[in-house]
mmCIF file of C-alpha atoms in Angstrom:
data_model
loop_
_atom_site.group_PDB
_atom_site.id
_atom_site.type_symbol
_atom_site.label_atom_id
_atom_site.label_comp_id
_atom_site.label_asym_id
_atom_site.label_seq_id
_atom_site.Cartn_x
_atom_site.Cartn_y
_atom_site.Cartn_z
ATOM 1 C CA GLU A 208 0.068 -0.439 -0.031
ATOM 2 C CA ILE A 209 1.327 3.496 -0.965
ATOM 3 C CA ARG A 210 1.245 5.920 2.004
ATOM 4 C CA PRO A 211 1.615 9.332 0.617
ATOM 5 C CA ARG A 212 4.038 11.326 2.756
ATOM 6 C CA ASP A 213 3.019 14.769 4.315
ATOM 7 C CA TRP A 214 5.297 17.275 1.876
ATOM 8 C CA SER A 215 3.504 20.415 3.302
ATOM 9 C CA SER A 216 6.617 21.779 5.094
ATOM 10 C CA ASP A 217 9.447 21.270 2.516
ATOM 11 C CA VAL A 218 8.729 19.845 -0.892
ATOM 12 C CA CYS A 219 12.445 18.886 -0.926
ATOM 13 C CA SER A 220 12.957 17.456 2.612
ATOM 14 C CA SER A 221 14.486 14.212 1.352
ATOM 15 C CA ASP A 222 18.213 13.942 0.641
ATOM 16 C CA LEU A 223 18.889 13.041 -2.547
ATOM 17 C CA VAL A 224 21.720 10.343 -2.982
ATOM 18 C CA ALA A 225 23.704 9.057 -5.985
ATOM 19 C CA VAL A 226 25.392 5.588 -5.582
ATOM 20 C CA LEU A 227 28.295 5.092 -8.095
ATOM 21 C CA THR A 228 29.213 1.885 -9.380
ATOM 22 C CA LEU A 229 32.173 0.717 -7.114
ATOM 23 C CA ARG A 230 35.742 0.348 -8.151
ATOM 24 C CA ASN A 231 37.020 -2.956 -8.780
ATOM 25 C CA LEU A 232 40.377 -3.677 -7.190
ATOM 26 C CA SER A 233 40.627 -7.077 -8.184
ATOM 27 C CA GLY A 234 41.353 -6.118 -11.906
ATOM 28 C CA ASN A 235 39.626 -8.972 -13.314
ATOM 29 C CA ASP A 236 36.613 -8.447 -16.063
ATOM 30 C CA GLU A 237 34.897 -11.385 -14.594
ATOM 31 C CA THR A 238 33.965 -9.991 -11.039
ATOM 32 C CA ARG A 239 33.267 -6.519 -12.610
ATOM 33 C CA TRP A 240 29.382 -7.366 -12.482
ATOM 34 C CA ILE A 241 29.659 -7.207 -8.652
ATOM 35 C CA GLY A 242 30.077 -3.061 -8.646
ATOM 36 C CA THR A 243 26.863 -3.265 -10.354
ATOM 37 C CA ALA A 244 25.127 -5.624 -8.082
ATOM 38 C CA LEU A 245 26.254 -3.961 -4.932
ATOM 39 C CA GLY A 246 25.140 -0.550 -6.466
ATOM 40 C CA GLU A 247 21.608 -1.709 -6.895
ATOM 41 C CA THR A 248 21.346 -3.329 -3.314
ATOM 42 C CA ILE A 249 22.913 -0.590 -1.644
ATOM 43 C CA SER A 250 20.557 1.844 -3.145
ATOM 44 C CA ALA A 251 17.710 -0.407 -2.566
ATOM 45 C CA ASP A 252 18.375 -0.323 0.718
ATOM 46 C CA LEU A 253 18.539 3.168 1.479
ATOM 47 C CA ARG A 254 15.272 3.786 -0.514
ATOM 48 C CA ALA A 255 13.651 1.887 2.164
ATOM 49 C CA ALA A 256 13.754 5.161 4.068
ATOM 50 C CA ASP A 257 11.329 8.014 3.528
ATOM 51 C CA THR A 258 13.767 10.756 4.216
ATOM 52 C CA VAL A 259 16.226 9.522 1.559
ATOM 53 C CA ARG A 260 15.612 9.078 -2.270
ATOM 54 C CA VAL A 261 18.265 7.273 -4.559
ATOM 55 C CA ILE A 262 18.964 8.749 -7.896
ATOM 56 C CA PRO A 263 18.167 5.850 -10.961
ATOM 57 C CA GLY A 264 21.379 4.033 -11.514
ATOM 58 C CA GLU A 265 21.028 4.468 -15.360
ATOM 59 C CA ARG A 266 20.953 8.336 -14.670
ATOM 60 C CA VAL A 267 24.339 7.870 -12.879
ATOM 61 C CA VAL A 268 26.538 5.589 -15.037
ATOM 62 C CA THR A 269 25.185 8.030 -18.084
ATOM 63 C CA MET A 270 26.868 10.955 -15.765
ATOM 64 C CA SER A 271 30.033 9.024 -15.199
ATOM 65 C CA ARG A 272 30.239 8.526 -19.121
ATOM 66 C CA ASP A 273 29.467 12.204 -19.452
ATOM 67 C CA LEU A 274 32.104 13.438 -17.276
ATOM 68 C CA ASP A 275 34.812 10.676 -18.046
ATOM 69 C CA LEU A 276 35.337 10.262 -14.557
ATOM 70 C CA LEU A 277 38.504 8.630 -13.296
ATOM 71 C CA ASP A 278 38.308 5.216 -11.601
ATOM 72 C CA THR A 279 38.572 6.205 -7.818
ATOM 73 C CA GLU A 280 37.067 5.886 -4.717
ATOM 74 C CA ALA A 281 36.630 9.413 -3.707
ATOM 75 C CA TYR A 282 36.038 12.733 -5.694
ATOM 76 C CA THR A 283 37.020 16.401 -5.073
ATOM 77 C CA ALA A 284 34.520 19.125 -4.229
ATOM 78 C CA ASN A 285 34.837 20.431 -7.844
ATOM 79 C CA THR A 286 33.915 16.922 -9.141
ATOM 80 C CA LEU A 287 31.472 16.520 -6.771
ATOM 81 C CA ASN A 288 29.840 19.861 -7.727
ATOM 82 C CA ARG A 289 29.694 19.060 -11.226
ATOM 83 C CA PHE A 290 27.748 15.868 -10.159
ATOM 84 C CA ARG A 291 25.153 17.913 -8.286
ATOM 85 C CA GLY A 292 24.439 20.186 -11.333
ATOM 86 C CA ILE A 293 23.495 17.387 -13.326
ATOM 87 C CA LEU A 294 21.931 15.055 -11.089
ATOM 88 C CA GLY A 295 20.797 17.485 -8.265
ATOM 89 C CA CYS A 296 22.353 14.947 -5.927
ATOM 90 C CA ASP A 297 23.022 16.044 -1.855
ATOM 91 C CA LEU A 298 25.207 13.008 -0.959
ATOM 92 C CA VAL A 299 27.450 10.634 -3.200
ATOM 93 C CA VAL A 300 28.251 6.946 -2.425
ATOM 94 C CA THR A 301 31.549 5.745 -3.749
ATOM 95 C CA GLY A 302 33.999 3.135 -2.881
ATOM 96 C CA ALA A 303 35.845 -0.016 -4.043
ATOM 97 C CA TYR A 304 35.545 -3.674 -3.461
ATOM 98 C CA LEU A 305 38.146 -6.652 -3.804
ATOM 99 C CA VAL A 306 37.367 -10.170 -4.329
ATOM 100 C CA SER A 307 39.504 -13.032 -2.783
ATOM 101 C CA GLY A 308 38.261 -16.199 -3.563
ATOM 102 C CA ASP A 309 34.099 -16.680 -2.684
ATOM 103 C CA ARG A 310 34.586 -13.564 -0.289
ATOM 104 C CA VAL A 311 34.275 -9.733 -1.117
ATOM 105 C CA ARG A 312 35.366 -7.073 0.867
ATOM 106 C CA ALA A 313 33.632 -3.516 -0.051
ATOM 107 C CA ASP A 314 34.719 -0.096 1.155
ATOM 108 C CA LEU A 315 32.182 2.864 0.932
ATOM 109 C CA ARG A 316 32.379 6.511 1.328
ATOM 110 C CA ILE A 317 29.913 9.036 1.671
ATOM 111 C CA GLN A 318 30.437 12.484 0.631
ATOM 112 C CA ASP A 319 28.520 15.520 0.536
ATOM 113 C CA ALA A 320 28.146 16.660 -2.878
ATOM 114 C CA ARG A 321 27.678 20.406 -1.857
ATOM 115 C CA THR A 322 30.820 20.694 0.205
ATOM 116 C CA GLY A 323 33.010 17.649 -0.743
ATOM 117 C CA GLU A 324 32.951 16.794 3.150
ATOM 118 C CA LEU A 325 33.658 13.123 3.731
ATOM 119 C CA VAL A 326 30.491 12.219 5.789
ATOM 120 C CA SER A 327 31.197 8.657 6.888
ATOM 121 C CA SER A 328 33.449 5.626 5.425
ATOM 122 C CA VAL A 329 32.497 1.824 6.196
ATOM 123 C CA SER A 330 34.140 -1.628 5.529
ATOM 124 C CA GLU A 331 32.482 -4.905 5.573
ATOM 125 C CA THR A 332 33.201 -8.524 4.312
ATOM 126 C CA GLY A 333 30.860 -11.139 2.854
ATOM 127 C CA ALA A 334 30.324 -13.928 0.699
ATOM 128 C CA VAL A 335 30.241 -13.184 -3.210
ATOM 129 C CA ALA A 336 27.322 -15.779 -3.277
ATOM 130 C CA ASP A 337 24.908 -13.617 -0.861
ATOM 131 C CA LEU A 338 25.584 -9.796 -1.450
ATOM 132 C CA ILE A 339 22.287 -9.019 -0.335
ATOM 133 C CA ASP A 340 23.614 -9.987 3.193
ATOM 134 C CA LEU A 341 26.752 -7.986 2.605
ATOM 135 C CA THR A 342 24.429 -4.833 1.871
ATOM 136 C CA SER A 343 22.462 -5.417 4.848
ATOM 137 C CA LYS A 344 25.789 -5.207 7.139
ATOM 138 C CA LEU A 345 26.995 -1.939 5.088
ATOM 139 C CA GLY A 346 23.553 -0.331 5.555
ATOM 140 C CA GLY A 347 23.396 -1.332 8.838
ATOM 141 C CA ARG A 348 26.570 0.905 9.345
ATOM 142 C CA LEU A 349 25.773 3.555 6.965
ATOM 143 C CA ARG A 350 22.070 4.318 8.193
ATOM 144 C CA PRO A 351 22.726 5.643 11.670
ATOM 145 C CA VAL A 352 25.097 7.837 10.196
ATOM 146 C CA LEU A 353 22.372 9.467 7.850
ATOM 147 C CA GLY A 354 19.552 9.490 10.873
ATOM 148 C CA LEU A 355 18.183 6.492 9.463
ATOM 149 C CA SER A 356 16.455 3.368 11.519
ATOM 150 C CA ASN A 357 17.903 0.240 11.042
ATOM 151 C CA SER A 358 14.462 -1.253 12.002
ATOM 152 C CA ASP A 359 12.684 0.033 8.732
ATOM 153 C CA SER A 360 10.410 -2.377 7.591
ATOM 154 C CA ARG A 361 11.079 -2.227 4.265
ATOM 155 C CA ARG A 362 14.765 -2.903 4.385
ATOM 156 C CA GLY A 363 13.750 -6.226 3.524
ATOM 157 C CA GLU A 364 12.540 -5.195 0.307
ATOM 158 C CA ALA A 365 16.275 -4.865 -0.711
ATOM 159 C CA ARG A 366 16.286 -8.905 -1.516
ATOM 160 C CA THR A 367 13.956 -8.270 -4.659
ATOM 161 C CA VAL A 368 16.435 -6.145 -6.569
ATOM 162 C CA LEU A 369 18.691 -9.128 -7.096
ATOM 163 C CA PRO A 370 17.835 -12.641 -8.148
ATOM 164 C CA ALA A 371 17.697 -14.862 -5.760
ATOM 165 C CA SER A 372 20.447 -17.759 -7.357
ATOM 166 C CA ALA A 373 24.093 -16.673 -7.602
ATOM 167 C CA ASP A 374 24.399 -17.202 -11.238
ATOM 168 C CA ALA A 375 21.045 -15.245 -12.237
ATOM 169 C CA ALA A 376 22.259 -12.418 -10.067
ATOM 170 C CA ARG A 377 25.598 -12.415 -12.056
ATOM 171 C CA LEU A 378 23.783 -12.524 -15.401
ATOM 172 C CA TYR A 379 21.335 -9.905 -14.433
ATOM 173 C CA ALA A 380 23.873 -7.453 -13.120
ATOM 174 C CA ALA A 381 26.278 -7.991 -16.057
ATOM 175 C CA GLY A 382 23.304 -7.453 -18.209
ATOM 176 C CA LEU A 383 22.241 -4.275 -16.641
ATOM 177 C CA ALA A 384 25.663 -2.784 -16.937
ATOM 178 C CA ARG A 385 25.719 -3.567 -20.679
ATOM 179 C CA LEU A 386 22.545 -1.832 -21.033
ATOM 180 C CA ARG A 387 23.481 1.436 -19.062
ATOM 181 C CA ALA A 388 26.589 1.389 -21.411
ATOM 182 C CA PHE A 389 24.556 1.488 -24.429
ATOM 183 C CA GLU A 390 25.068 -1.934 -25.527
ATOM 184 C CA PRO A 391 21.726 -3.718 -25.859
ATOM 185 C CA ALA A 392 23.177 -6.010 -28.292
ATOM 186 C CA GLY A 393 25.651 -7.331 -25.730
ATOM 187 C CA ALA A 394 22.902 -6.916 -22.952
ATOM 188 C CA ARG A 395 20.379 -9.000 -24.435
ATOM 189 C CA PRO A 396 22.134 -12.590 -24.221
ATOM 190 C CA LEU A 397 23.121 -12.105 -20.823
ATOM 191 C CA LEU A 398 19.676 -11.060 -19.605
ATOM 192 C CA GLU A 399 18.063 -13.925 -21.659
ATOM 193 C CA ARG A 400 20.148 -16.526 -19.799
ATOM 194 C CA ALA A 401 19.543 -14.727 -16.489
ATOM 195 C CA ALA A 402 15.749 -15.196 -17.486
ATOM 196 C CA VAL A 403 16.162 -18.609 -18.118
ATOM 197 C CA ALA A 404 18.025 -19.284 -14.534
ATOM 198 C CA GLU A 405 15.377 -17.369 -12.650
ATOM 199 C CA PRO A 406 12.282 -17.192 -14.811
ATOM 200 C CA ASP A 407 9.879 -15.488 -12.386
ATOM 201 C CA ASN A 408 11.855 -12.258 -11.721
ATOM 202 C CA ALA A 409 10.150 -9.389 -12.497
ATOM 203 C CA LEU A 410 13.234 -6.941 -12.931
ATOM 204 C CA ILE A 411 14.941 -9.482 -15.267
ATOM 205 C CA HIS A 412 12.032 -9.113 -17.575
ATOM 206 C CA LEU A 413 11.827 -5.366 -17.026
ATOM 207 C CA ALA A 414 15.345 -5.035 -18.226
ATOM 208 C CA LEU A 415 14.877 -7.457 -21.228
ATOM 209 C CA SER A 416 11.965 -5.194 -21.984
ATOM 210 C CA ARG A 417 14.276 -2.084 -22.062
ATOM 211 C CA THR A 418 16.796 -4.010 -23.885
ATOM 212 C CA TRP A 419 14.188 -4.976 -26.840
ATOM 213 C CA SER A 420 13.133 -1.392 -27.174
ATOM 214 C CA ALA A 421 16.614 -0.161 -27.431
ATOM 215 C CA LEU A 422 16.883 -2.993 -30.386
ATOM 216 C CA GLY A 423 13.746 -1.357 -31.936
ATOM 217 C CA ASN A 424 11.594 -4.416 -31.306
ATOM 218 C CA ARG A 425 8.807 -2.982 -29.787
ATOM 219 C CA ALA A 426 6.776 -6.410 -29.767
ATOM 220 C CA ARG A 427 9.515 -8.168 -27.491
ATOM 221 C CA ALA A 428 9.723 -5.379 -25.612
ATOM 222 C CA THR A 429 5.862 -5.281 -24.764
ATOM 223 C CA ALA A 430 5.746 -8.854 -23.983
ATOM 224 C CA GLU A 431 8.659 -8.566 -21.558
ATOM 225 C CA ALA A 432 6.907 -5.891 -19.936
ATOM 226 C CA GLN A 433 3.623 -7.790 -19.650
ATOM 227 C CA ARG A 434 5.967 -10.660 -18.032
ATOM 228 C CA ALA A 435 7.044 -8.040 -15.557
ATOM 229 C CA LEU A 436 3.961 -6.716 -14.674
ATOM 230 C CA ASP A 437 2.560 -10.232 -13.798
ATOM 231 C CA LEU A 438 5.625 -11.017 -11.585
ATOM 232 C CA ALA A 439 5.708 -7.626 -9.751
ATOM 233 C CA LEU A 440 3.364 -8.125 -6.939
ATOM 234 C CA GLY A 441 5.983 -8.756 -4.440
ATOM 235 C CA LEU A 442 8.140 -5.961 -5.507
ATOM 236 C CA PRO A 443 8.549 -2.470 -3.877
ATOM 237 C CA TRP A 444 5.695 -0.184 -4.833
ATOM 238 C CA GLU A 445 7.982 2.228 -6.556
ATOM 239 C CA ASN A 446 9.523 -0.705 -8.659
ATOM 240 C CA ARG A 447 5.532 -1.696 -9.435
ATOM 241 C CA LEU A 448 4.639 1.446 -10.397
ATOM 242 C CA ALA A 449 7.513 1.986 -12.927
ATOM 243 C CA ILE A 450 6.742 -1.519 -14.625
ATOM 244 C CA GLU A 451 3.216 -0.577 -14.739
ATOM 245 C CA GLY A 452 3.884 2.702 -16.434
ATOM 246 C CA ARG A 453 6.316 1.114 -18.798
ATOM 247 C CA HIS A 454 3.834 -1.728 -19.668
ATOM 248 C CA ALA A 455 1.155 1.123 -20.221
ATOM 249 C CA GLU A 456 3.101 3.174 -22.711
ATOM 250 C CA LEU A 457 4.446 0.176 -24.421
ATOM 251 C CA SER A 458 0.603 -1.049 -24.867
ATOM 252 C CA GLY A 459 -0.544 2.426 -25.963
ATOM 253 C CA ASN A 460 -2.544 2.752 -22.524
ATOM 254 C CA GLN A 461 -1.278 6.158 -21.911
ATOM 255 C CA ALA A 462 -4.240 6.622 -19.175
ATOM 256 C CA GLY A 463 -2.637 4.007 -17.351
ATOM 257 C CA ALA A 464 0.987 5.478 -17.674
ATOM 258 C CA ILE A 465 -0.278 8.988 -16.400
ATOM 259 C CA ASP A 466 -1.971 6.879 -13.524
ATOM 260 C CA ALA A 467 1.341 5.237 -12.866
ATOM 261 C CA TYR A 468 3.499 8.050 -12.833
ATOM 262 C CA ALA A 469 1.084 10.433 -11.132
ATOM 263 C CA LYS A 470 1.233 8.133 -8.246
ATOM 264 C CA LEU A 471 4.881 8.158 -8.070
ATOM 265 C CA LEU A 472 5.093 12.182 -8.049
ATOM 266 C CA THR A 473 2.440 12.083 -5.439
ATOM 267 C CA GLN A 474 4.476 10.194 -3.062
ATOM 268 C CA HIS A 475 7.681 12.207 -4.041
ATOM 269 C CA PRO A 476 7.068 15.736 -5.434
ATOM 270 C CA ASP A 477 10.951 16.347 -6.132
ATOM 271 C CA ASP A 478 11.127 12.937 -8.426
ATOM 272 C CA LEU A 479 12.186 14.792 -11.526
ATOM 273 C CA ASP A 480 12.452 11.687 -13.638
ATOM 274 C CA ALA A 481 8.731 10.424 -12.385
ATOM 275 C CA GLY A 482 7.474 13.990 -13.339
ATOM 276 C CA LEU A 483 9.394 13.880 -16.800
ATOM 277 C CA GLN A 484 7.577 10.459 -17.351
ATOM 278 C CA LEU A 485 4.195 11.992 -16.492
ATOM 279 C CA ALA A 486 4.654 15.227 -18.743
ATOM 280 C CA ALA A 487 5.626 12.681 -21.418
ATOM 281 C CA ALA A 488 2.774 10.444 -20.847
ATOM 282 C CA ARG A 489 0.205 13.490 -20.857
ATOM 283 C CA ARG A 490 1.856 14.870 -24.161
ATOM 284 C CA ALA A 491 1.310 11.163 -25.841
ATOM 285 C CA ALA A 492 -2.183 10.960 -24.554
ATOM 286 C CA GLY A 493 -3.012 14.143 -26.452
ATOM 287 C CA LYS A 494 -3.097 16.450 -23.439
ATOM 288 C CA PRO A 495 -0.395 18.839 -24.107
ATOM 289 C CA ARG A 496 -1.656 21.770 -21.762
ATOM 290 C CA ASP A 497 -1.482 19.168 -18.717
ATOM 291 C CA ALA A 498 1.913 18.312 -19.866
ATOM 292 C CA LEU A 499 3.021 22.054 -19.674
ATOM 293 C CA GLY A 500 1.290 22.377 -16.329
ATOM 294 C CA THR A 501 3.392 19.452 -15.060
ATOM 295 C CA ILE A 502 6.491 20.888 -16.453
ATOM 296 C CA ASP A 503 5.564 24.345 -14.890
ATOM 297 C CA THR A 504 5.411 22.624 -11.448
ATOM 298 C CA LEU A 505 8.591 20.860 -11.738
ATOM 299 C CA ARG A 506 10.315 23.880 -12.524
ATOM 300 C CA LYS A 507 9.146 25.297 -9.122
ATOM 301 C CA LEU A 508 11.586 22.762 -7.604
ATOM 302 C CA PRO A 509 14.794 24.418 -5.692
ATOM 303 C CA PRO A 510 17.888 24.308 -7.910
ATOM 304 C CA PRO A 511 19.375 22.511 -9.467
ATOM 305 C CA LEU A 512 16.243 20.496 -10.027
ATOM 306 C CA GLY A 513 14.185 23.167 -11.310
ATOM 307 C CA ASP A 514 16.832 24.036 -13.825
ATOM 308 C CA ASP A 515 17.247 20.869 -15.396
ATOM 309 C CA ALA A 516 17.571 21.012 -19.012
ATOM 310 C CA ARG A 517 15.400 17.981 -19.686
ATOM 311 C CA LEU A 518 12.489 19.996 -18.512
ATOM 312 C CA ASP A 519 13.004 22.432 -21.380
ATOM 313 C CA LEU A 520 13.269 19.366 -23.827
ATOM 314 C CA GLU A 521 10.238 18.071 -22.906
ATOM 315 C CA GLU A 522 8.648 21.586 -23.053
ATOM 316 C CA ALA A 523 10.323 21.818 -26.578
ATOM 317 C CA SER A 524 8.352 18.298 -27.390
ATOM 318 C CA THR A 525 5.219 19.411 -26.221
ATOM 319 C CA TRP A 526 5.220 22.734 -28.041
ATOM 320 C CA GLN A 527 6.348 21.195 -31.209
ATOM 321 C CA ALA A 528 3.252 18.440 -30.668
ATOM 322 C CA MET A 529 0.992 21.618 -30.413
ATOM 323 C CA SER A 530 2.618 22.673 -33.935
ATOM 324 C CA ASP A 531 3.950 26.117 -32.029
ATOM 325 C CA ALA A 532 7.551 26.227 -33.925
ATOM 326 C CA PRO A 533 8.592 29.424 -31.987
ATOM 327 C CA LYS A 534 8.020 28.432 -28.792
ATOM 328 C CA ALA A 535 9.547 25.133 -29.422
ATOM 329 C CA LEU A 536 12.493 26.467 -30.593
ATOM 330 C CA ALA A 537 12.841 28.784 -27.789
ATOM 331 C CA ALA A 538 12.624 25.853 -25.077
ATOM 332 C CA ALA A 539 15.081 23.985 -27.234
ATOM 333 C CA ALA A 540 17.543 26.835 -27.087
ATOM 334 C CA ARG A 541 17.239 27.138 -23.190
ATOM 335 C CA GLY A 542 17.908 23.286 -23.233
ATOM 336 C CA VAL A 543 20.925 23.538 -25.164
ATOM 337 C CA ALA A 544 22.320 26.597 -23.036
ATOM 338 C CA ARG A 545 21.588 24.545 -19.555
ATOM 339 C CA ALA A 546 22.842 21.437 -21.012
ATOM 340 C CA ASP A 547 26.076 22.954 -22.111
ATOM 341 C CA ALA A 548 26.710 24.712 -18.658
ATOM 342 C CA SER A 549 26.192 21.429 -16.700
ATOM 343 C CA GLY A 550 28.854 20.022 -18.582
ATOM 344 C CA SER A 551 26.560 16.848 -19.748
ATOM 345 C CA ARG A 552 27.448 16.313 -23.409
ATOM 346 C CA LEU A 553 25.060 13.567 -23.701
ATOM 347 C CA LEU A 554 22.409 15.926 -22.638
ATOM 348 C CA LEU A 555 23.766 18.568 -24.858
ATOM 349 C CA ALA A 556 23.521 16.433 -27.847
ATOM 350 C CA ARG A 557 19.474 15.524 -27.168
ATOM 351 C CA ALA A 558 19.046 19.288 -26.920
ATOM 352 C CA VAL A 559 21.288 20.274 -29.905
ATOM 353 C CA GLN A 560 18.900 17.841 -32.083
ATOM 354 C CA HIS A 561 15.668 19.610 -30.614
ATOM 355 C CA GLN A 562 17.122 22.980 -31.713
ATOM 356 C CA GLY A 563 18.633 21.861 -35.099
ATOM 357 C CA ILE A 564 20.737 23.678 -37.313
ATOM 358 C CA GLY A 565 20.247 26.655 -34.995
ATOM 359 C CA ALA A 566 22.737 25.675 -32.668
ATOM 360 C CA ASP A 567 26.124 27.145 -32.222
ATOM 361 C CA PRO A 568 28.652 25.345 -33.974
ATOM 362 C CA GLN A 569 31.092 24.828 -31.096
ATOM 363 C CA ARG A 570 28.413 23.261 -29.005
ATOM 364 C CA ARG A 571 27.534 21.100 -32.070
ATOM 365 C CA LEU A 572 30.873 20.237 -31.826
ATOM 366 C CA ARG A 573 31.008 19.276 -28.291
ATOM 367 C CA ALA A 574 27.626 17.338 -28.921
ATOM 368 C CA GLY A 575 28.818 15.456 -31.538
ATOM 369 C CA GLN A 576 31.771 14.374 -29.154
ATOM 370 C CA SER A 577 29.764 12.631 -26.977
ATOM 371 C CA LEU A 578 28.073 10.487 -29.511
ATOM 372 C CA GLY A 579 31.573 9.660 -31.367
#
């Protein structure tokens, strides 16, 4: 059951946390999947608290590629400020892991993205075959530092973000990493093997749905979304609504997509990703004025959230759907300027595509470099 939180005092009263992929100290590509798996489980453990929101992993990975981040365990205040400019995050979880035999040691650091200050660091060791248990121990030490309770009843939901079997977990995490690296052709066989190893895992099928979409096969993407929806009952409500929204979009049920994303935004009014999905669903449903209203509401979020260039791009798409070319171009131009200022090359590339040939030549060059 979703119990909406009382946000009357402060629309952004939750900390926004970015969990970066942990550095692989083993130097072995066969253990690289562990970084993705730990990131997913740590995110889920923190997400169980109402006072913390975790930025989606795909956005964090995209940012890392955007900024050409060095493989490191901690970042300077200047780099963290760039993180905050793109993601809007308040806190960043970084760290590393080392595999020795069937054991793994994980070292985590929490840094304040606003000041660069080290908030806390913890280390724990556990079995490679039971990363959930390792995450539970890490979370048990991190949570008190962040003012969170270790007795939160939702903490058990973290166990649902990885497949139960070690083999399926490895394949799923490896496939997810490929998908987030814009390599859907490489992700597909890994995720398909994961689905064979654990056919009743909803998140594997959700990842397969996204993979088939990236490969241009809408029918297969819709079928996998339906399978994910059929299996979503035991997942945290956020995951269930995300699956409901995706299935509705692929099925052409825009009213269902609007309902799912509206519920997500009602629970977390500062969830920019949910808000953008809601605006896009309203635009696709032929309700552009409602979409513009959603965008206007999101712009009232405190910076950097309300200044996100993606709001300008969604506004440009909405004006375009309304056949208002001057307003569409003006919104795209604002998006180009904001994306360029943030240093996000991939976002700049999207913005330049919206604006077309009117973009500044130097900005077009930087945008093209992000796709090269």
